[in-house]
Each structure stands twice: as C-alpha cells, then as structure tokens.
PDB file of C-alpha atoms in Angstrom:
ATOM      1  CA  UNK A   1       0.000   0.000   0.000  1.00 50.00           C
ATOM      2  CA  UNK A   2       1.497   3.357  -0.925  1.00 50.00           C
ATOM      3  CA  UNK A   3       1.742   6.061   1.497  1.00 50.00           C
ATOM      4  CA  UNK A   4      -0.096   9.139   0.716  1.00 50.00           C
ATOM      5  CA  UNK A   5       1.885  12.459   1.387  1.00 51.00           C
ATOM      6  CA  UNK A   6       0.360  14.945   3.651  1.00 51.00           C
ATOM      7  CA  UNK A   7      -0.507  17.216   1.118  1.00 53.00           C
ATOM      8  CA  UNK A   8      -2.614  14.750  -0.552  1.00 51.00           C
ATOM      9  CA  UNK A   9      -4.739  13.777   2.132  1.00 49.00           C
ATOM     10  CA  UNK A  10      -5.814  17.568   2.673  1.00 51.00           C
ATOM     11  CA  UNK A  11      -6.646  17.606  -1.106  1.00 56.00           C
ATOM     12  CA  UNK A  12      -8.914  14.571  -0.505  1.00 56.00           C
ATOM     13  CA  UNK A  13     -10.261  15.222   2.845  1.00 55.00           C
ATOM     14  CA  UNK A  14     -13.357  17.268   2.099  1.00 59.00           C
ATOM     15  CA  UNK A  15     -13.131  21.224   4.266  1.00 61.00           C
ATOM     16  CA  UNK A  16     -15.749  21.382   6.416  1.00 62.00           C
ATOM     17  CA  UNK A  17     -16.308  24.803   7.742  1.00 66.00           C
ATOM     18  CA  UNK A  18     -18.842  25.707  10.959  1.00 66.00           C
ATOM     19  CA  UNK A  19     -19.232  28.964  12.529  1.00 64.00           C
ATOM     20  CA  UNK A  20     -19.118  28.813  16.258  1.00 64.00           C
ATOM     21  CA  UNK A  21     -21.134  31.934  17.712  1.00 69.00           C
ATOM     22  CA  UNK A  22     -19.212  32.808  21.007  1.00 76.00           C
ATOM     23  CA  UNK A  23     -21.588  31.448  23.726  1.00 84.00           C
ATOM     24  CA  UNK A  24     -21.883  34.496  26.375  1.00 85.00           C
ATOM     25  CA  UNK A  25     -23.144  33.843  29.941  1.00 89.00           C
ATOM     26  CA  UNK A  26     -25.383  36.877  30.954  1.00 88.00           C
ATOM     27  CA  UNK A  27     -25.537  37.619  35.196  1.00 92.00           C
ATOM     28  CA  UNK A  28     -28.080  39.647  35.968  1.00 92.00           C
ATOM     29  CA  UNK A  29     -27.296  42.225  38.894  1.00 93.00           C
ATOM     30  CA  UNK A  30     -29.765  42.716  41.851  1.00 94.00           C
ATOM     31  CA  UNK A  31     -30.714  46.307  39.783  1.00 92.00           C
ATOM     32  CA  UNK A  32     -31.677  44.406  36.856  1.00 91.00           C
ATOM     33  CA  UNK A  33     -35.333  45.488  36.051  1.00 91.00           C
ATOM     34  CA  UNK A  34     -37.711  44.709  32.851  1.00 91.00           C
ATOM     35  CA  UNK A  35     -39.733  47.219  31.359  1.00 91.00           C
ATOM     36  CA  UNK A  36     -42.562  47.177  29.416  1.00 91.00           C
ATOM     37  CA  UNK A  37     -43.291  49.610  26.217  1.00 91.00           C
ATOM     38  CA  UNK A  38     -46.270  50.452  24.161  1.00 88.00           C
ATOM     39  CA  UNK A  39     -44.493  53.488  22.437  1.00 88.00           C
ATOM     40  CA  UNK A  40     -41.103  54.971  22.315  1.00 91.00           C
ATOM     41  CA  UNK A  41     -39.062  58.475  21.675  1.00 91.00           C
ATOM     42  CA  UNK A  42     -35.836  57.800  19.747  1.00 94.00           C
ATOM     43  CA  UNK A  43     -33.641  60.744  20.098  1.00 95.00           C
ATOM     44  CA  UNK A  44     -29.390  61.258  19.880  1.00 96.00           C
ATOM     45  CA  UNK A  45     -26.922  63.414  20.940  1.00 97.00           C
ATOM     46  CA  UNK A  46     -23.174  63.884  20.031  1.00 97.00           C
ATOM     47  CA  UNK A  47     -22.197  61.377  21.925  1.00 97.00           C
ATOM     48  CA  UNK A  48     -24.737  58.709  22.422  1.00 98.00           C
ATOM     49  CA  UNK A  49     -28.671  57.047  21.238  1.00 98.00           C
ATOM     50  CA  UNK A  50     -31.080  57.716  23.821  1.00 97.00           C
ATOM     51  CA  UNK A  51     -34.694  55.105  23.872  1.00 96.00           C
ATOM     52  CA  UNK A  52     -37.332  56.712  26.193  1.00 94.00           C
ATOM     53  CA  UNK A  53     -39.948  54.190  27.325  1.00 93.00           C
ATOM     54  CA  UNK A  54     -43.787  55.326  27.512  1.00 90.00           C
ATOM     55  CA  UNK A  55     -46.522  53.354  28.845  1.00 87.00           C
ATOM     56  CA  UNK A  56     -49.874  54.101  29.781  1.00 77.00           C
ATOM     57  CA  UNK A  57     -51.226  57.691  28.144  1.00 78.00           C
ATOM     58  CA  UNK A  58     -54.582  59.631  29.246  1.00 81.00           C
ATOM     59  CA  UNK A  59     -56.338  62.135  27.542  1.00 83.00           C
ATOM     60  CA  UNK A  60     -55.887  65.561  29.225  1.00 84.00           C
ATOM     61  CA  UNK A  61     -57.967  68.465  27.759  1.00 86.00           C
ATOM     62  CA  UNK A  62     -56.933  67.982  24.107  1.00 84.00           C
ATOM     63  CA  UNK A  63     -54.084  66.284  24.163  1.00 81.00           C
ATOM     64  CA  UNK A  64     -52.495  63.003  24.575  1.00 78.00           C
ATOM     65  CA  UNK A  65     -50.302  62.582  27.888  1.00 83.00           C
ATOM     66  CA  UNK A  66     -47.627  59.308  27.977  1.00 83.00           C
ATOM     67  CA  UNK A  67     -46.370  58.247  31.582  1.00 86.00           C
ATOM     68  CA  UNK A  68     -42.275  57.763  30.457  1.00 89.00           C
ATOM     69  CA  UNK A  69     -41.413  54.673  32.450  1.00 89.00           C
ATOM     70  CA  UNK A  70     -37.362  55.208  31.468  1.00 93.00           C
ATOM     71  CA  UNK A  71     -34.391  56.109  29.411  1.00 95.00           C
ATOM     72  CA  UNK A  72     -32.165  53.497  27.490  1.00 96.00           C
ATOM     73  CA  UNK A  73     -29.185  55.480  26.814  1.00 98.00           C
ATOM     74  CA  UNK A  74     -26.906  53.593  24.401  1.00 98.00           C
ATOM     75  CA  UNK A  75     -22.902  53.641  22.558  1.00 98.00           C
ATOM     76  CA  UNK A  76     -23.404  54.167  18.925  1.00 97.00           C
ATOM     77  CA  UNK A  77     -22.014  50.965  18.640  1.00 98.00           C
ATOM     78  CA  UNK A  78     -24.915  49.606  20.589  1.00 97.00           C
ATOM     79  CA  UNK A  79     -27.711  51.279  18.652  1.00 97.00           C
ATOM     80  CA  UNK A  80     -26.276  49.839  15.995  1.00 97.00           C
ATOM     81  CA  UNK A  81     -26.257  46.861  17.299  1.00 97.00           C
ATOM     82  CA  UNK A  82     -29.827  47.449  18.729  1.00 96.00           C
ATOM     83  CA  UNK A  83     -31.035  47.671  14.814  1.00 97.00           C
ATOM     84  CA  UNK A  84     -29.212  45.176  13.071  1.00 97.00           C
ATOM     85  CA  UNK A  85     -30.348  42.562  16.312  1.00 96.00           C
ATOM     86  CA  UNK A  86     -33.896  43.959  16.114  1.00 96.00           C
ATOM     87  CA  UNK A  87     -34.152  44.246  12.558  1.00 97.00           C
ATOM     88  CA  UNK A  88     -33.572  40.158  12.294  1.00 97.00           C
ATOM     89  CA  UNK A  89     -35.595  39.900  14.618  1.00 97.00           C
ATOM     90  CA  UNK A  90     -38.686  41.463  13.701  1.00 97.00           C
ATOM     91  CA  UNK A  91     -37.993  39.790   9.962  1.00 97.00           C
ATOM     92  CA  UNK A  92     -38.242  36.364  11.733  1.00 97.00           C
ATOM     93  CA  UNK A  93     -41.692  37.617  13.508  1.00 97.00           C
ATOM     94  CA  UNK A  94     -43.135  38.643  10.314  1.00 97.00           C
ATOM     95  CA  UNK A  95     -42.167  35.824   8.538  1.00 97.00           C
ATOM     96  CA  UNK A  96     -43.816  33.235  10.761  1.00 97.00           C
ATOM     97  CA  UNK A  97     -46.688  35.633  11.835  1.00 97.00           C
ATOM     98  CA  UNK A  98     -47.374  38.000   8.977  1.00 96.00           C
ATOM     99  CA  UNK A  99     -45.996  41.911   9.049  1.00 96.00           C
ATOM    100  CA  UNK A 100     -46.472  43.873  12.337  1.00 94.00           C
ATOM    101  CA  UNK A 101     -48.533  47.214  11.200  1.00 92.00           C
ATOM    102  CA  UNK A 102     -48.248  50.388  13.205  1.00 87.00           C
ATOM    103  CA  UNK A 103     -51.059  52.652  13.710  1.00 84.00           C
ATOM    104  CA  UNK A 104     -50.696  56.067  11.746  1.00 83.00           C
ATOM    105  CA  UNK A 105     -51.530  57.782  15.388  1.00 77.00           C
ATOM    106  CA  UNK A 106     -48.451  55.759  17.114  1.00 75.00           C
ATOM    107  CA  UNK A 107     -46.533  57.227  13.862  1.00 76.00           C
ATOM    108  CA  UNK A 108     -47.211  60.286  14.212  1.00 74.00           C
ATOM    109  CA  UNK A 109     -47.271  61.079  17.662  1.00 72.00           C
ATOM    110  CA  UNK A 110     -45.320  63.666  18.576  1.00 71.00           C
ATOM    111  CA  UNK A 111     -43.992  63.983  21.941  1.00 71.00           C
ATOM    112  CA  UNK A 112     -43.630  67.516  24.374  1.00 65.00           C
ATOM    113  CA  UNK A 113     -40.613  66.406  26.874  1.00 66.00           C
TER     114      UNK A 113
END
C-alpha cells in the first residue's frame, strides 16, 4: 500500500467549515429590572442614542399625555447593534406571523418632553 503524502490527504479530505457563535453567559445584577413599552421616543446626541420608554397615556384636555417609564441610553455601537439585532428579529416575527402594522396615530405622535 502506498503512502499518501500529507498534502494529498488535505486535497482529498473534504473542508468542512462551521461557525461557532461565542456562547456568552449573561448575570443579571440585583438592579436588573424589565420594562414594558407600548411606544417609544428615539432621540441622539453627540455622543450617544437615547430610547425613552412610555406606557400608559390619558387624555388631558386635548391632548395626549404618555407616563415615560425610562431612558435606554446607548454607545453608537450599541444602537447599531440594537437595529441590526432587532431588525432580524422582527424579519423572523413577520415571517412566521405576517408583518407587524403600526397605527398612523403611534406614527405620528409627537412627543412635548
């Protein structure tokens, strides 16, 4: 039986490529809290992305008033992040559920902070 040099075995052995996500262990601290959102305010400065969370809303004279339950305030590099994550994420959604419409008054609100 001949012996096969090493190159040759590479050429034969077929490449099998697998991309390994790096697996990331999450510990939550005793201030972790969850909120909850029915609308948000998207907003920026020069040096960061800022998410306000609003909840609940009543009707005062004629006007809309949103109870702001808090403020995400993220890197660049996180919003970013933030979209391309939640962007694949609400493609899967659709996809399996049908697309998510929004309400032309949660559009257009406009918010007095």
């Amino acid at each position: 039986m001949e012996s096969m040099r090493p190159d040759e075995s590479e050429e034969l052995a077929p490449v099998v490529e697998k991309k390994v996500k790096d697996k990331i262990t999450v510990a939550r601290t005793p201030l972790f809290t969850k909120k909850y959102a029915t609308n948000v305010l998207v907003t920026h400065t020069d040096s960061d992305f800022r998410i306000e969370l609003f909840n609940e809303k009543f009707r005062v004279e004629d006007k809309w008033v949103f109870h702001s339950d808090g403020l995400v305030i993220l890197t660049f590099e996180a919003a970013k992040k933030l979209l391309v994550d939640l962007t694949e994420c609400v493609q899967n959604y659709e996809e399996q559920n049908g697309e998510i419409a929004i309400s032309s008054e949660r559009k257009e609100a406009e918010f007095l902070i």
